[in-house]
Structure formats: structure tokens, C-alpha cells
PDB file of N, CA and C in Angstrom:
ATOM      1  N   MET A  27       9.499  88.774   0.903  1.00 47.00           N
ATOM      2  CA  MET A  27       8.271  88.253   1.786  1.00 47.00           C
ATOM      3  C   MET A  27       9.076  87.699   3.068  1.00 47.00           C
ATOM      4  N   ALA A  28       8.433  88.442   3.822  1.00 46.00           N
ATOM      5  CA  ALA A  28       9.480  87.655   5.231  1.00 46.00           C
ATOM      6  C   ALA A  28       8.793  86.407   5.811  1.00 46.00           C
ATOM      7  N   ASN A  29       9.351  85.666   6.427  1.00 44.00           N
ATOM      8  CA  ASN A  29       9.166  84.084   7.021  1.00 44.00           C
ATOM      9  C   ASN A  29       8.566  84.462   8.185  1.00 44.00           C
ATOM     10  N   ARG A  30       7.232  84.004   8.535  1.00 46.00           N
ATOM     11  CA  ARG A  30       6.282  84.461   9.656  1.00 46.00           C
ATOM     12  C   ARG A  30       6.313  83.360  10.524  1.00 46.00           C
ATOM     13  N   THR A  31       6.724  81.712  10.185  1.00 40.00           N
ATOM     14  CA  THR A  31       7.107  80.835  10.685  1.00 40.00           C
ATOM     15  C   THR A  31       8.041  80.524  11.289  1.00 40.00           C
ATOM     16  N   ALA A  32       7.926  79.914  12.721  1.00 42.00           N
ATOM     17  CA  ALA A  32       9.512  79.553  13.628  1.00 42.00           C
ATOM     18  C   ALA A  32       9.784  78.270  13.069  1.00 42.00           C
ATOM     19  N   SER A  33       8.600  77.539  12.953  1.00 40.00           N
ATOM     20  CA  SER A  33       8.817  75.831  12.883  1.00 40.00           C
ATOM     21  C   SER A  33       8.858  75.355  11.424  1.00 40.00           C
ATOM     22  N   ARG A  34       9.259  74.258  11.199  1.00 42.00           N
ATOM     23  CA  ARG A  34       9.276  74.234   9.575  1.00 42.00           C
ATOM     24  C   ARG A  34       7.466  73.263   9.444  1.00 42.00           C
ATOM     25  N   PRO A  35       6.943  73.987   8.415  1.00 41.00           N
ATOM     26  CA  PRO A  35       5.647  73.217   8.344  1.00 41.00           C
ATOM     27  C   PRO A  35       5.727  71.709   8.328  1.00 41.00           C
ATOM     28  N   SER A  36       4.607  71.130   8.313  1.00 44.00           N
ATOM     29  CA  SER A  36       4.631  69.399   7.847  1.00 44.00           C
ATOM     30  C   SER A  36       4.326  69.266   7.012  1.00 44.00           C
ATOM     31  N   SER A  37       3.739  69.757   5.981  1.00 45.00           N
ATOM     32  CA  SER A  37       3.375  69.362   4.731  1.00 45.00           C
ATOM     33  C   SER A  37       3.036  70.927   3.970  1.00 45.00           C
ATOM     34  N   PRO A  38       2.966  70.524   2.513  1.00 48.00           N
ATOM     35  CA  PRO A  38       2.951  71.576   1.774  1.00 48.00           C
ATOM     36  C   PRO A  38       1.872  72.118   1.821  1.00 48.00           C
ATOM     37  N   ALA A  39       0.323  71.784   2.291  1.00 46.00           N
ATOM     38  CA  ALA A  39      -0.817  72.453   2.220  1.00 46.00           C
ATOM     39  C   ALA A  39      -0.113  73.872   3.723  1.00 46.00           C
ATOM     40  N   GLU A  40       0.046  72.841   4.882  1.00 45.00           N
ATOM     41  CA  GLU A  40       0.331  73.758   5.970  1.00 45.00           C
ATOM     42  C   GLU A  40       1.207  74.689   5.668  1.00 45.00           C
ATOM     43  N   ALA A  41       2.312  74.453   4.728  1.00 49.00           N
ATOM     44  CA  ALA A  41       3.478  75.345   4.095  1.00 49.00           C
ATOM     45  C   ALA A  41       2.653  76.941   3.426  1.00 49.00           C
ATOM     46  N   ILE A  42       1.666  76.573   3.131  1.00 50.00           N
ATOM     47  CA  ILE A  42       1.050  77.538   2.100  1.00 50.00           C
ATOM     48  C   ILE A  42      -0.108  78.137   2.952  1.00 50.00           C
ATOM     49  N   GLY A  43      -0.666  77.487   3.414  1.00 53.00           N
ATOM     50  CA  GLY A  43      -1.753  77.866   4.401  1.00 53.00           C
ATOM     51  C   GLY A  43      -3.245  77.472   3.504  1.00 53.00           C
ATOM     52  N   TYR A  44      -3.752  76.425   2.891  1.00 52.00           N
ATOM     53  CA  TYR A  44      -4.781  76.159   2.121  1.00 52.00           C
ATOM     54  C   TYR A  44      -5.072  75.417   3.008  1.00 52.00           C
ATOM     55  N   GLY A  45      -5.117  74.192   3.747  1.00 57.00           N
ATOM     56  CA  GLY A  45      -5.937  73.372   4.281  1.00 57.00           C
ATOM     57  C   GLY A  45      -5.610  72.155   3.428  1.00 57.00           C
ATOM     58  N   SER A  46      -6.281  71.259   3.380  1.00 62.00           N
ATOM     59  CA  SER A  46      -5.848  70.227   2.688  1.00 62.00           C
ATOM     60  C   SER A  46      -6.441  70.113   0.789  1.00 62.00           C
ATOM     61  N   ASN A  47      -6.697  71.682   0.635  1.00 90.00           N
ATOM     62  CA  ASN A  47      -7.171  71.816  -1.028  1.00 90.00           C
ATOM     63  C   ASN A  47      -6.081  71.994  -1.793  1.00 90.00           C
ATOM     64  N   VAL A  48      -4.674  71.317  -1.815  1.00 94.00           N
ATOM     65  CA  VAL A  48      -3.824  71.788  -2.749  1.00 94.00           C
ATOM     66  C   VAL A  48      -3.600  70.585  -3.443  1.00 94.00           C
ATOM     67  N   ARG A  49      -3.176  71.360  -4.897  1.00 95.00           N
ATOM     68  CA  ARG A  49      -2.704  70.566  -6.258  1.00 95.00           C
ATOM     69  C   ARG A  49      -1.440  71.180  -6.237  1.00 95.00           C
ATOM     70  N   ARG A  50      -0.560  69.801  -6.738  1.00 96.00           N
ATOM     71  CA  ARG A  50       0.717  70.526  -7.398  1.00 96.00           C
ATOM     72  C   ARG A  50       0.656  71.010  -8.633  1.00 96.00           C
ATOM     73  N   LEU A  51       1.228  71.637  -8.992  1.00 97.00           N
ATOM     74  CA  LEU A  51       1.320  72.346 -10.355  1.00 97.00           C
ATOM     75  C   LEU A  51       2.893  72.375 -10.979  1.00 97.00           C
ATOM     76  N   GLN A  52       2.933  72.349 -12.237  1.00 97.00           N
ATOM     77  CA  GLN A  52       4.306  72.006 -12.812  1.00 97.00           C
ATOM     78  C   GLN A  52       4.376  73.067 -13.750  1.00 97.00           C
ATOM     79  N   TYR A  53       5.290  73.815 -13.899  1.00 97.00           N
ATOM     80  CA  TYR A  53       5.515  75.258 -14.465  1.00 97.00           C
ATOM     81  C   TYR A  53       6.057  74.287 -16.031  1.00 97.00           C
ATOM     82  N   LEU A  54       5.950  74.645 -17.001  1.00 97.00           N
ATOM     83  CA  LEU A  54       5.902  74.200 -18.251  1.00 97.00           C
ATOM     84  C   LEU A  54       7.187  74.714 -18.972  1.00 97.00           C
ATOM     85  N   ARG A  55       7.331  76.362 -18.681  1.00 96.00           N
ATOM     86  CA  ARG A  55       8.370  77.119 -19.523  1.00 96.00           C
ATOM     87  C   ARG A  55       9.658  77.452 -18.374  1.00 96.00           C
ATOM     88  N   GLU A  56      10.217  78.533 -18.777  1.00 94.00           N
ATOM     89  CA  GLU A  56      11.671  78.435 -18.505  1.00 94.00           C
ATOM     90  C   GLU A  56      11.972  79.957 -17.578  1.00 94.00           C
ATOM     91  N   SER A  57      11.080  80.818 -18.133  1.00 96.00           N
ATOM     92  CA  SER A  57      10.962  82.369 -17.958  1.00 96.00           C
ATOM     93  C   SER A  57      10.805  82.336 -16.751  1.00 96.00           C
ATOM     94  N   PRO A  58      10.878  83.247 -15.449  1.00 97.00           N
ATOM     95  CA  PRO A  58      10.126  83.428 -14.265  1.00 97.00           C
ATOM     96  C   PRO A  58       8.721  83.949 -14.486  1.00 97.00           C
ATOM     97  N   LEU A  59       7.842  83.892 -13.948  1.00 96.00           N
ATOM     98  CA  LEU A  59       6.273  83.760 -13.869  1.00 96.00           C
ATOM     99  C   LEU A  59       5.848  84.276 -12.646  1.00 96.00           C
ATOM    100  N   ALA A  60       5.670  85.180 -12.437  1.00 97.00           N
ATOM    101  CA  ALA A  60       4.101  85.548 -11.134  1.00 97.00           C
ATOM    102  C   ALA A  60       2.937  85.414 -11.704  1.00 97.00           C
ATOM    103  N   VAL A  61       1.952  84.539 -11.103  1.00 97.00           N
ATOM    104  CA  VAL A  61       0.496  85.058 -11.660  1.00 97.00           C
ATOM    105  C   VAL A  61      -0.256  85.098 -10.694  1.00 97.00           C
ATOM    106  N   ARG A  62      -1.526  85.335 -10.670  1.00 97.00           N
ATOM    107  CA  ARG A  62      -2.219  85.567  -9.396  1.00 97.00           C
ATOM    108  C   ARG A  62      -3.311  84.202  -9.937  1.00 97.00           C
ATOM    109  N   GLY A  63      -3.981  83.540  -8.918  1.00 96.00           N
ATOM    110  CA  GLY A  63      -4.803  82.418  -8.981  1.00 96.00           C
ATOM    111  C   GLY A  63      -5.979  83.283  -9.383  1.00 96.00           C
ATOM    112  N   PRO A  64      -6.561  82.800 -10.102  1.00 95.00           N
ATOM    113  CA  PRO A  64      -8.558  83.320 -10.805  1.00 95.00           C
ATOM    114  C   PRO A  64      -9.477  83.324  -9.599  1.00 95.00           C
ATOM    115  N   ALA A  65      -9.198  82.241  -8.858  1.00 95.00           N
ATOM    116  CA  ALA A  65     -10.088  82.066  -7.997  1.00 95.00           C
ATOM    117  C   ALA A  65      -9.549  82.763  -6.265  1.00 95.00           C
ATOM    118  N   THR A  66      -8.610  82.880  -6.271  1.00 95.00           N
ATOM    119  CA  THR A  66      -8.090  83.149  -4.697  1.00 95.00           C
ATOM    120  C   THR A  66      -7.488  84.513  -4.869  1.00 95.00           C
ATOM    121  N   GLY A  67      -7.020  84.787  -5.796  1.00 96.00           N
ATOM    122  CA  GLY A  67      -6.088  86.147  -5.983  1.00 96.00           C
ATOM    123  C   GLY A  67      -4.622  85.983  -5.228  1.00 96.00           C
ATOM    124  N   ARG A  68      -4.282  84.860  -5.048  1.00 96.00           N
ATOM    125  CA  ARG A  68      -3.164  84.129  -4.503  1.00 96.00           C
ATOM    126  C   ARG A  68      -1.991  84.555  -5.267  1.00 96.00           C
ATOM    127  N   ARG A  69      -0.835  84.596  -4.950  1.00 97.00           N
ATOM    128  CA  ARG A  69       0.262  85.474  -6.009  1.00 97.00           C
ATOM    129  C   ARG A  69       1.057  83.916  -5.699  1.00 97.00           C
ATOM    130  N   TYR A  70       1.922  83.379  -7.263  1.00 97.00           N
ATOM    131  CA  TYR A  70       2.225  82.141  -7.261  1.00 97.00           C
ATOM    132  C   TYR A  70       3.179  82.833  -8.042  1.00 97.00           C
ATOM    133  N   GLU A  71       4.846  82.408  -8.133  1.00 97.00           N
ATOM    134  CA  GLU A  71       5.959  82.575  -8.617  1.00 97.00           C
ATOM    135  C   GLU A  71       6.634  81.344  -8.992  1.00 97.00           C
ATOM    136  N   PHE A  72       7.064  81.106 -10.002  1.00 97.00           N
ATOM    137  CA  PHE A  72       7.412  79.746 -10.916  1.00 97.00           C
ATOM    138  C   PHE A  72       8.655  80.356 -11.783  1.00 97.00           C
ATOM    139  N   SER A  73       9.311  79.621 -11.946  1.00 96.00           N
ATOM    140  CA  SER A  73      10.412  79.637 -13.185  1.00 96.00           C
ATOM    141  C   SER A  73      11.298  78.297 -13.180  1.00 96.00           C
ATOM    142  N   ALA A  74      12.114  78.342 -14.003  1.00 94.00           N
ATOM    143  CA  ALA A  74      13.245  77.125 -14.217  1.00 94.00           C
ATOM    144  C   ALA A  74      13.816  76.466 -12.713  1.00 94.00           C
ATOM    145  N   ALA A  75      14.087  77.346 -12.058  1.00 95.00           N
ATOM    146  CA  ALA A  75      14.955  77.038 -10.917  1.00 95.00           C
ATOM    147  C   ALA A  75      13.581  76.670  -9.870  1.00 95.00           C
ATOM    148  N   VAL A  76      12.402  76.855  -9.801  1.00 95.00           N
ATOM    149  CA  VAL A  76      11.232  76.523  -8.655  1.00 95.00           C
ATOM    150  C   VAL A  76       9.750  76.200 -10.030  1.00 95.00           C
ATOM    151  N   PRO A  77      10.201  74.944 -10.399  1.00 97.00           N
ATOM    152  CA  PRO A  77       9.049  74.365 -11.502  1.00 97.00           C
ATOM    153  C   PRO A  77       7.581  74.270 -11.009  1.00 97.00           C
ATOM    154  N   GLU A  78       7.768  73.852  -9.650  1.00 97.00           N
ATOM    155  CA  GLU A  78       6.834  73.135  -8.909  1.00 97.00           C
ATOM    156  C   GLU A  78       6.376  73.842  -7.523  1.00 97.00           C
ATOM    157  N   LEU A  79       5.080  74.242  -7.543  1.00 96.00           N
ATOM    158  CA  LEU A  79       4.501  74.712  -6.526  1.00 96.00           C
ATOM    159  C   LEU A  79       3.104  73.789  -5.972  1.00 96.00           C
ATOM    160  N   GLY A  80       2.528  73.978  -4.592  1.00 96.00           N
ATOM    161  CA  GLY A  80       1.535  73.809  -4.170  1.00 96.00           C
ATOM    162  C   GLY A  80       0.671  74.833  -4.396  1.00 96.00           C
ATOM    163  N   VAL A  81      -0.343  74.479  -5.185  1.00 96.00           N
ATOM    164  CA  VAL A  81      -1.652  75.458  -5.690  1.00 96.00           C
ATOM    165  C   VAL A  81      -2.986  75.253  -4.934  1.00 96.00           C
ATOM    166  N   ASP A  82      -3.639  76.138  -4.732  1.00 95.00           N
ATOM    167  CA  ASP A  82      -5.036  76.008  -3.937  1.00 95.00           C
ATOM    168  C   ASP A  82      -5.941  75.526  -5.414  1.00 95.00           C
ATOM    169  N   SER A  83      -6.253  74.290  -5.099  1.00 94.00           N
ATOM    170  CA  SER A  83      -7.161  73.564  -5.972  1.00 94.00           C
ATOM    171  C   SER A  83      -7.994  74.566  -7.081  1.00 94.00           C
ATOM    172  N   ARG A  84      -8.567  75.461  -6.095  1.00 94.00           N
ATOM    173  CA  ARG A  84      -9.657  76.237  -7.017  1.00 94.00           C
ATOM    174  C   ARG A  84      -8.877  77.374  -8.189  1.00 94.00           C
ATOM    175  N   ASP A  85      -7.630  77.195  -7.849  1.00 96.00           N
ATOM    176  CA  ASP A  85      -6.710  78.056  -9.127  1.00 96.00           C
ATOM    177  C   ASP A  85      -6.272  77.091 -10.001  1.00 96.00           C
ATOM    178  N   ALA A  86      -6.006  75.842  -9.133  1.00 96.00           N
ATOM    179  CA  ALA A  86      -5.101  74.776 -10.322  1.00 96.00           C
ATOM    180  C   ALA A  86      -5.952  74.440 -11.789  1.00 96.00           C
ATOM    181  N   VAL A  87      -6.925  74.185 -11.941  1.00 93.00           N
ATOM    182  CA  VAL A  87      -7.857  74.024 -13.028  1.00 93.00           C
ATOM    183  C   VAL A  87      -7.176  75.343 -14.271  1.00 93.00           C
ATOM    184  N   ALA A  88      -7.765  76.427 -13.943  1.00 95.00           N
ATOM    185  CA  ALA A  88      -7.743  77.474 -14.576  1.00 95.00           C
ATOM    186  C   ALA A  88      -6.176  77.990 -15.056  1.00 95.00           C
ATOM    187  N   LEU A  89      -5.322  77.505 -14.110  1.00 97.00           N
ATOM    188  CA  LEU A  89      -4.133  78.111 -14.571  1.00 97.00           C
ATOM    189  C   LEU A  89      -3.658  76.978 -15.595  1.00 97.00           C
ATOM    190  N   GLU A  90      -4.266  75.506 -15.296  1.00 96.00           N
ATOM    191  CA  GLU A  90      -3.276  74.500 -16.046  1.00 96.00           C
ATOM    192  C   GLU A  90      -3.888  74.964 -17.430  1.00 96.00           C
ATOM    193  N   GLN A  91      -5.384  75.434 -17.832  1.00 96.00           N
ATOM    194  CA  GLN A  91      -5.811  75.586 -19.134  1.00 96.00           C
ATOM    195  C   GLN A  91      -5.258  76.677 -19.916  1.00 96.00           C
ATOM    196  N   THR A  92      -3.947  77.152 -19.110  1.00 95.00           N
ATOM    197  CA  THR A  92      -3.140  78.370 -20.154  1.00 95.00           C
ATOM    198  C   THR A  92      -2.220  77.893 -20.786  1.00 95.00           C
ATOM    199  N   GLY A  93      -1.892  76.429 -20.283  1.00 96.00           N
ATOM    200  CA  GLY A  93      -1.069  75.915 -21.259  1.00 96.00           C
ATOM    201  C   GLY A  93       0.376  75.754 -20.557  1.00 96.00           C
ATOM    202  N   PHE A  94       0.376  76.684 -19.616  1.00 96.00           N
ATOM    203  CA  PHE A  94       1.739  76.795 -19.367  1.00 96.00           C
ATOM    204  C   PHE A  94       2.078  76.194 -17.886  1.00 96.00           C
ATOM    205  N   PHE A  95       1.007  75.115 -17.560  1.00 97.00           N
ATOM    206  CA  PHE A  95       1.021  74.315 -16.297  1.00 97.00           C
ATOM    207  C   PHE A  95       0.735  72.789 -16.658  1.00 97.00           C
ATOM    208  N   ARG A  96       0.935  72.177 -15.605  1.00 97.00           N
ATOM    209  CA  ARG A  96       0.356  70.953 -16.038  1.00 97.00           C
ATOM    210  C   ARG A  96       0.255  70.166 -14.265  1.00 97.00           C
ATOM    211  N   ILE A  97      -0.949  70.347 -13.896  1.00 96.00           N
ATOM    212  CA  ILE A  97      -1.210  69.405 -12.643  1.00 96.00           C
ATOM    213  C   ILE A  97      -0.459  67.829 -12.690  1.00 96.00           C
ATOM    214  N   LEU A  98      -0.133  68.056 -11.337  1.00 94.00           N
ATOM    215  CA  LEU A  98       0.977  66.652 -11.093  1.00 94.00           C
ATOM    216  C   LEU A  98       0.040  65.548 -10.561  1.00 94.00           C
TER     217      LEU A  98
END
């Protein structure tokens, strides 16, 4: 994935382009996992090395219900 920004984003929401509707999710497993958000279709990639990501709030609740994530 190419880096399209020349300057550093000022917030996690700006970095992923969701505005202010971002929830932090913590991945509770170690194996790498790529998942599509059920509401937005956005792709999220988690692993033991990257266990926390900012996720669109519309996706966060459904992803938490899988048991693989915890909302922080």
C-alpha cells in the first residue's frame, strides 16, 4: 500500500480518514488477521506486532462481538 500523505497526520482519525468516528480495537490473538469491516467494507490488518488499530466506529462493535477484539 502506497503512502499518499506527504505530512504526518495529526490524529489517528486523520491518519485513517474516518473523521472523529474512530474506536481503538485491540486484537486478542497472535496470528496475523485481515478483516473487512462489516459496515464500511474497509480492510483492517492486525497481528501480534500490530495489535491495536483505529477502526471506524460503525465496524468496531461488530468486530468486538467476534471475540477476537476488545474495544479500548
